[in-house]
PDB file of C-alpha atoms in Angstrom:
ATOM      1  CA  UNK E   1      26.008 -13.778 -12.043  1.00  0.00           C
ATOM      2  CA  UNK E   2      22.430 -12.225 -12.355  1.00  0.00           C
ATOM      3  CA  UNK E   3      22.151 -11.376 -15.736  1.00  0.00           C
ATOM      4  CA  UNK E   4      19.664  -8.572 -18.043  1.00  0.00           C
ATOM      5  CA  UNK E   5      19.337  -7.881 -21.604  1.00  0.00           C
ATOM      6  CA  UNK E   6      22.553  -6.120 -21.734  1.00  0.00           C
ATOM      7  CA  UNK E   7      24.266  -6.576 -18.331  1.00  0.00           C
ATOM      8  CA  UNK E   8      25.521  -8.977 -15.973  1.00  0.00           C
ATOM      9  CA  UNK E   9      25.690  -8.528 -12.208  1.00  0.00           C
ATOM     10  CA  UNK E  10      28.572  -9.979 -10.296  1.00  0.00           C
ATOM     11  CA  UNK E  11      30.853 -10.040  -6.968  1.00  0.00           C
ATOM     12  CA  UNK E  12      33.446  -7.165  -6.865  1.00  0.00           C
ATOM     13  CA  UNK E  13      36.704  -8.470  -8.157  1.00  0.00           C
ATOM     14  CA  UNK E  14      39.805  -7.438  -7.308  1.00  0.00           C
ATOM     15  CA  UNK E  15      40.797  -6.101 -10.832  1.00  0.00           C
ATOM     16  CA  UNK E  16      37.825  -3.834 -10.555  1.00  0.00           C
ATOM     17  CA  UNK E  17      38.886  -1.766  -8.154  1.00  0.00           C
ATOM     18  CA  UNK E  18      41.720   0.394  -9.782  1.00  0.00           C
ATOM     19  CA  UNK E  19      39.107   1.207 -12.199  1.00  0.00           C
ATOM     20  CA  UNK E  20      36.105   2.410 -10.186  1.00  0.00           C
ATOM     21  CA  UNK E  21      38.716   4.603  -8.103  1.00  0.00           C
ATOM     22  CA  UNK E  22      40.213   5.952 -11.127  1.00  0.00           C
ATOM     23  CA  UNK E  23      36.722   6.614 -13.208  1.00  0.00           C
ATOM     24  CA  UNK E  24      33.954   7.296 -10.323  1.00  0.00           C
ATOM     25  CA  UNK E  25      35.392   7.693  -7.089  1.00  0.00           C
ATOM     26  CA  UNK E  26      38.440  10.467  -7.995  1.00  0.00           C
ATOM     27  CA  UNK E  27      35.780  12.612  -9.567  1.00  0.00           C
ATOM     28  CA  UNK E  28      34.629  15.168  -7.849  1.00  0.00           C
ATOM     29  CA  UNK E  29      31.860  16.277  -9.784  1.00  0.00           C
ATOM     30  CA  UNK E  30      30.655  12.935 -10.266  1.00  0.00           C
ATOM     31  CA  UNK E  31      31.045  11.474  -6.424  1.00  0.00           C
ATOM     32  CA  UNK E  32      29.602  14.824  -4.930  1.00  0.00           C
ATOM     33  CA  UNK E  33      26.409  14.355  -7.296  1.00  0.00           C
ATOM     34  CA  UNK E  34      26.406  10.383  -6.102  1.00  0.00           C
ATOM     35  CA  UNK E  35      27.154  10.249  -2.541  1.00  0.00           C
ATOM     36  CA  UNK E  36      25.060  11.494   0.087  1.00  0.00           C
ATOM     37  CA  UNK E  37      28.112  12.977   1.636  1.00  0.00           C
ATOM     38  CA  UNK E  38      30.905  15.626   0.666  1.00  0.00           C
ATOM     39  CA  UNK E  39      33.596  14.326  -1.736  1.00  0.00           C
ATOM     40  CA  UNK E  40      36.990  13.122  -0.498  1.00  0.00           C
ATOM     41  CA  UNK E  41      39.865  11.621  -2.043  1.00  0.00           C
ATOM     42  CA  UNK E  42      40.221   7.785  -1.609  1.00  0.00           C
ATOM     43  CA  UNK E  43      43.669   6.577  -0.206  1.00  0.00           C
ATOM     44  CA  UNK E  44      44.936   3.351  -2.821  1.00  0.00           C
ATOM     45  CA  UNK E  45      44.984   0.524  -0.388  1.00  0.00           C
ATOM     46  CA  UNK E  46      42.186   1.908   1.689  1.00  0.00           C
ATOM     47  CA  UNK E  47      38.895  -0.212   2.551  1.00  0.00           C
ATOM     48  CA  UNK E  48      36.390   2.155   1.467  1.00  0.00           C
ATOM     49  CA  UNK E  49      33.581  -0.433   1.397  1.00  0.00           C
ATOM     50  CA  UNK E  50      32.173   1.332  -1.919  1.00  0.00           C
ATOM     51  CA  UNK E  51      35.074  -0.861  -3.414  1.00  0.00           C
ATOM     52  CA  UNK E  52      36.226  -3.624  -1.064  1.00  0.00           C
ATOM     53  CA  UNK E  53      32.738  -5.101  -0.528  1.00  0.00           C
ATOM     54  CA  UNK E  54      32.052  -6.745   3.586  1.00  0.00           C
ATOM     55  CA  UNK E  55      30.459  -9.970   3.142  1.00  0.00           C
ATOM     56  CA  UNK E  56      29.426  -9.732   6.285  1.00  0.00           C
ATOM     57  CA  UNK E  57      27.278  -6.688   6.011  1.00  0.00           C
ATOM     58  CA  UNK E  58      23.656  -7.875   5.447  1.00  0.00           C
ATOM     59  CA  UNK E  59      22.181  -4.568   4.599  1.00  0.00           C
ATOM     60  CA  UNK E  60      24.019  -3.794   1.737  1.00  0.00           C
ATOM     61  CA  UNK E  61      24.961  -5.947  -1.351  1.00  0.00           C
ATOM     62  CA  UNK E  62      27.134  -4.584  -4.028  1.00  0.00           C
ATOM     63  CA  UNK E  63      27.886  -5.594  -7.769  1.00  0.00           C
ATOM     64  CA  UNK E  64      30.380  -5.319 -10.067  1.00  0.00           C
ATOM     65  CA  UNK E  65      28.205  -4.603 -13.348  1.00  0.00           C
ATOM     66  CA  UNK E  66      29.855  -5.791 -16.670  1.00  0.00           C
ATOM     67  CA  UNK E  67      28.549  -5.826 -20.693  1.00  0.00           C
ATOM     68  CA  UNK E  68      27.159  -9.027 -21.297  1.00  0.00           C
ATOM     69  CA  UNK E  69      28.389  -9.551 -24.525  1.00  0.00           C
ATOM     70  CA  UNK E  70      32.669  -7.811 -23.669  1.00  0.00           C
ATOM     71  CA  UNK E  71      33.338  -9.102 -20.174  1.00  0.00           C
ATOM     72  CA  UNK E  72      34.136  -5.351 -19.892  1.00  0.00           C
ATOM     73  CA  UNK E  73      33.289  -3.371 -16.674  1.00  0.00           C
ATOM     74  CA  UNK E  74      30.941  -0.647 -17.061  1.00  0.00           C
ATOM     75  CA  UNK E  75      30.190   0.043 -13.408  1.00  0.00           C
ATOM     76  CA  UNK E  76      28.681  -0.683 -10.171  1.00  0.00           C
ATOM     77  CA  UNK E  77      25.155  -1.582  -8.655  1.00  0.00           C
ATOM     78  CA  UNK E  78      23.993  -1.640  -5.011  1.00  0.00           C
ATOM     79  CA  UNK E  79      21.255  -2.947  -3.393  1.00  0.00           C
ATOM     80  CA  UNK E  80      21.237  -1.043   0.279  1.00  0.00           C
ATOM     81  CA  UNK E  81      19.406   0.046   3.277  1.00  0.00           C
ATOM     82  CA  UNK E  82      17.721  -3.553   3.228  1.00  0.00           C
ATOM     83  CA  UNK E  83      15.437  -3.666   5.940  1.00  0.00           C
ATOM     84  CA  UNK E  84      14.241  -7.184   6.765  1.00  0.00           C
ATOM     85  CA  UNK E  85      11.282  -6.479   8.671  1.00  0.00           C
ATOM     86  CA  UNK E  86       9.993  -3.817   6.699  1.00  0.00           C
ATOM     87  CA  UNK E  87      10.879  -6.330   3.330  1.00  0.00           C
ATOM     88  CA  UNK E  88      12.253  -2.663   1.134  1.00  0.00           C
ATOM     89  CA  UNK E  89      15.534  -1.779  -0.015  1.00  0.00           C
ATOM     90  CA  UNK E  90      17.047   1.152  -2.398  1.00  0.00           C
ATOM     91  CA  UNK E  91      18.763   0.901  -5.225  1.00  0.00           C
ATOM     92  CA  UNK E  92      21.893   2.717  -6.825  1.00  0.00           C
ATOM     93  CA  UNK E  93      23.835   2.558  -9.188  1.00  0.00           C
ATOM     94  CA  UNK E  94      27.047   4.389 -11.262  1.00  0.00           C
ATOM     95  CA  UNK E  95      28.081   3.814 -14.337  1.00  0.00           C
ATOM     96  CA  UNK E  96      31.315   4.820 -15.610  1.00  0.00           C
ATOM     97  CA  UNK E  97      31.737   8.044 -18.137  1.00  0.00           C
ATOM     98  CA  UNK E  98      32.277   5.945 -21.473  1.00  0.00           C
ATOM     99  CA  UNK E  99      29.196   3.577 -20.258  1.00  0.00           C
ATOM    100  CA  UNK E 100      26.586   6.386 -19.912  1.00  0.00           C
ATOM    101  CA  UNK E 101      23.717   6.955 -22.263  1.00  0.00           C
ATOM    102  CA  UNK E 102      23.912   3.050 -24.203  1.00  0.00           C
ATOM    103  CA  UNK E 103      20.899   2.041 -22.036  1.00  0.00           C
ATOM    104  CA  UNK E 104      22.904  -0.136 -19.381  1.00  0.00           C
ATOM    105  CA  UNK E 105      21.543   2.197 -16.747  1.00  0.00           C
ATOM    106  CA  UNK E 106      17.816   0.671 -17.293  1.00  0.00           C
ATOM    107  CA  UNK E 107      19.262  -2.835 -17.546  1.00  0.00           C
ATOM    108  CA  UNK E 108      20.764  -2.646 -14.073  1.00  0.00           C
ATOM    109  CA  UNK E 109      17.572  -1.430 -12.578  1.00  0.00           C
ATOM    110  CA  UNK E 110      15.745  -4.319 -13.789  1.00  0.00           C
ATOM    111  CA  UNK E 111      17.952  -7.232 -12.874  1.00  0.00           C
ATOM    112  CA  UNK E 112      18.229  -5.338  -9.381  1.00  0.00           C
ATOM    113  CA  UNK E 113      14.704  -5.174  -9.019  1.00  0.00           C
ATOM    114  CA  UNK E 114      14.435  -9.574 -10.013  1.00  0.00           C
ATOM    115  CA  UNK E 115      17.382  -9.573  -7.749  1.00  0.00           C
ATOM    116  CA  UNK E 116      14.826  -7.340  -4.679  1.00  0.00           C
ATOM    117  CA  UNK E 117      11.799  -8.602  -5.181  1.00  0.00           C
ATOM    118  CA  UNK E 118      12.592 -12.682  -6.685  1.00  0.00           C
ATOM    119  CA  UNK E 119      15.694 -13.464  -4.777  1.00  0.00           C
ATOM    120  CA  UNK E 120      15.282 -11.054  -1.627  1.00  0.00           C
ATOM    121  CA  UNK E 121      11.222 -11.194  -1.700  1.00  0.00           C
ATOM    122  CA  UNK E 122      11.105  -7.770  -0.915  1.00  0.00           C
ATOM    123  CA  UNK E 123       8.285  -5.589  -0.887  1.00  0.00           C
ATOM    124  CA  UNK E 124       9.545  -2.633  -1.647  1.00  0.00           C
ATOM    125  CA  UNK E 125      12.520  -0.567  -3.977  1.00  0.00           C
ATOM    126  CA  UNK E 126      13.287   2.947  -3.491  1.00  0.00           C
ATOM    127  CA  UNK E 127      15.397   5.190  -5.628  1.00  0.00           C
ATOM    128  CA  UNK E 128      16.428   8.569  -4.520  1.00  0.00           C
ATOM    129  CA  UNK E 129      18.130  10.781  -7.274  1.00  0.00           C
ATOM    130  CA  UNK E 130      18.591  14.484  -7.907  1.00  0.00           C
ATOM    131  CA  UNK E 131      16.468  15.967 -10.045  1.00  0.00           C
ATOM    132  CA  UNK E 132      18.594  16.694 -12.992  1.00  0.00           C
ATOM    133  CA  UNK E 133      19.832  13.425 -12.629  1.00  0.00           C
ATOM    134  CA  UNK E 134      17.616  12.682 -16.130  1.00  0.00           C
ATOM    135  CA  UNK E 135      19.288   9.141 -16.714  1.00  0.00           C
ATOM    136  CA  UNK E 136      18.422   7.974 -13.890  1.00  0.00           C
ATOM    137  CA  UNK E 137      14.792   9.344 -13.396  1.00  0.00           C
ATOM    138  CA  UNK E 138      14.468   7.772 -17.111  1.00  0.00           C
ATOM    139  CA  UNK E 139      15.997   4.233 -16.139  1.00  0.00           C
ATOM    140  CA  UNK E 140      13.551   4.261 -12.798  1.00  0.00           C
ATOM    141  CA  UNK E 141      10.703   5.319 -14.506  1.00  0.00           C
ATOM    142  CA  UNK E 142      11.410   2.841 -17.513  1.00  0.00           C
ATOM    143  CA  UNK E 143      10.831   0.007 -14.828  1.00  0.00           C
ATOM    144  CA  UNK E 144       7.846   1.020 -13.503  1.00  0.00           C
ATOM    145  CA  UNK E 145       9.120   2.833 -10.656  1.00  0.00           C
ATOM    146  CA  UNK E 146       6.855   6.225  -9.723  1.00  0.00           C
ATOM    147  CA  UNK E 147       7.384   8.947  -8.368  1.00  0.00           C
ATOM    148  CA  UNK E 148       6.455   9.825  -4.646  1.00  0.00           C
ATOM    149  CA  UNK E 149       7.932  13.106  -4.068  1.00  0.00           C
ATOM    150  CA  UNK E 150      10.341  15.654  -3.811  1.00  0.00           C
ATOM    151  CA  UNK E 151      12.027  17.023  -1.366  1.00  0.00           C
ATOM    152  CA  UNK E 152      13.141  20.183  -2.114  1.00  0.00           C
ATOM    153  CA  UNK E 153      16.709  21.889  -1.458  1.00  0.00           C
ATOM    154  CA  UNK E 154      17.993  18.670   0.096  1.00  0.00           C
ATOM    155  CA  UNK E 155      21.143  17.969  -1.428  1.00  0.00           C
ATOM    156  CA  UNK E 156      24.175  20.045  -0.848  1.00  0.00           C
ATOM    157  CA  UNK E 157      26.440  19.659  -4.422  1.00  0.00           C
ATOM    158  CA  UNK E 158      29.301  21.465  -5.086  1.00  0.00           C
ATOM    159  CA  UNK E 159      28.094  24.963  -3.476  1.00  0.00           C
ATOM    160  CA  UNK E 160      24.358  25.081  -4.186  1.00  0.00           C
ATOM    161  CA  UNK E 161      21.221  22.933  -2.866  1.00  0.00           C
ATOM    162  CA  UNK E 162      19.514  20.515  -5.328  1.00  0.00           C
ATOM    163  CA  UNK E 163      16.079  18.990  -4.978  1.00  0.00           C
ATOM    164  CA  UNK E 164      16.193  15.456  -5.150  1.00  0.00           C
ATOM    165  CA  UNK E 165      13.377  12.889  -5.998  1.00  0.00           C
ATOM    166  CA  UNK E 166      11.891  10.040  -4.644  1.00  0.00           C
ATOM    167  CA  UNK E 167      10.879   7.168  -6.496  1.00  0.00           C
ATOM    168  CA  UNK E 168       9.010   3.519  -5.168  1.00  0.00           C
ATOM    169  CA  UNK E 169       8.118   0.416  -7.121  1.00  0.00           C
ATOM    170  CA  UNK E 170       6.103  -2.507  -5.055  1.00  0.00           C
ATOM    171  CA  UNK E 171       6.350  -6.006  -6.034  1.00  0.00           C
ATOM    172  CA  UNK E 172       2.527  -6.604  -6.872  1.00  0.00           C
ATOM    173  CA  UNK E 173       3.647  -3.443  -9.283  1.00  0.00           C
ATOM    174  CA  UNK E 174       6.570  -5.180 -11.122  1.00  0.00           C
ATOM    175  CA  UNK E 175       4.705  -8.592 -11.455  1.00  0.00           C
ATOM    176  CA  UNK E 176       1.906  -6.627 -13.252  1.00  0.00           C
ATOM    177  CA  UNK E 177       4.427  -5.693 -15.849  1.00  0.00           C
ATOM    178  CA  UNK E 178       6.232  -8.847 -16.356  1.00  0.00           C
TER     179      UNK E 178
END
């Protein structure tokens, strides 16, 4: 388990599952705002990789994230779009409703960035958000990530077109701050 201030990172169990369908993925205000894609239901039993995780699948590595100090499951973490060559990945992340706004969202940034840059040695983290996503802009910008851009009207979320934000952190960046 990688572990932050607050919490730990670990493999997807199978317990976890009934509760990120039930508290992230059946919302549809919350998956349309998180997935680059229109919400649909999940079937139970399905393989929707954002809950049974493919081992095989180099370019993507997702987490179970959990409180340090309860054991209890607070959400998931994903390090994806890792690009070997290039040496850059992004970073996302969802927390579940009664885990928002007790500062886990900055922890998980962190130990994915150690997790990107120490144990990936990657050059590069990305974080693409909407722009009213203020939790997440906050737990980016709290780890020294900055931002590069916007691009307006790019996200289509329930019935209306939201700019979304780019944000990039380099390794030589994060060292300086350690």
């Amino acid at each position: 388990m990688l572990k932050g201030g607050k919490v730990g990172l670990r493999a997807r169990h199978e317990d976890d599952i009934p509760v990120l369908r039930a508290e992230l993925y059946d919302d549809p205000v919350n998956g349309s705002r998180a997935e680059a894609r229109p919400w649909r239901p999940i079937t139970p039993g399905t393989k929707d990789p954002r809950l049974v995780v493919d081992d095989t699948v180099d370019s993507v590595v997702p987490f179970s994230v959990v409180d340090l100090d309860s054991g209890e499951l607070v959400g998931t973490a994903t390090l994806w779009g890792i690009d070997p060559h290039h040496r850059s990945a992004h970073i996302g992340l969802g927390l579940l409703p009664s885990s928002r706004g007790k500062g886990y969202g900055t922890d998980v940034v962190a130990v994915l960035c150690h997790y990107g840059f120490v144990v990936r040695g990657l050059q590069r983290l990305q974080i693409e958000t909407l722009a009213d996503n203020h939790a997440m802009l906050r737990a980016a910008e709290n780890n020294g990530f900055v931002r590069e851009g916007v691009l307006r009207s790019s996200a289509w979320v329930l019935g209306e077109f939201l700019d979304e934000v780019i944000l990039g952190l380099l390794v030589q960046e994060w060292k300086d701050r350690a």
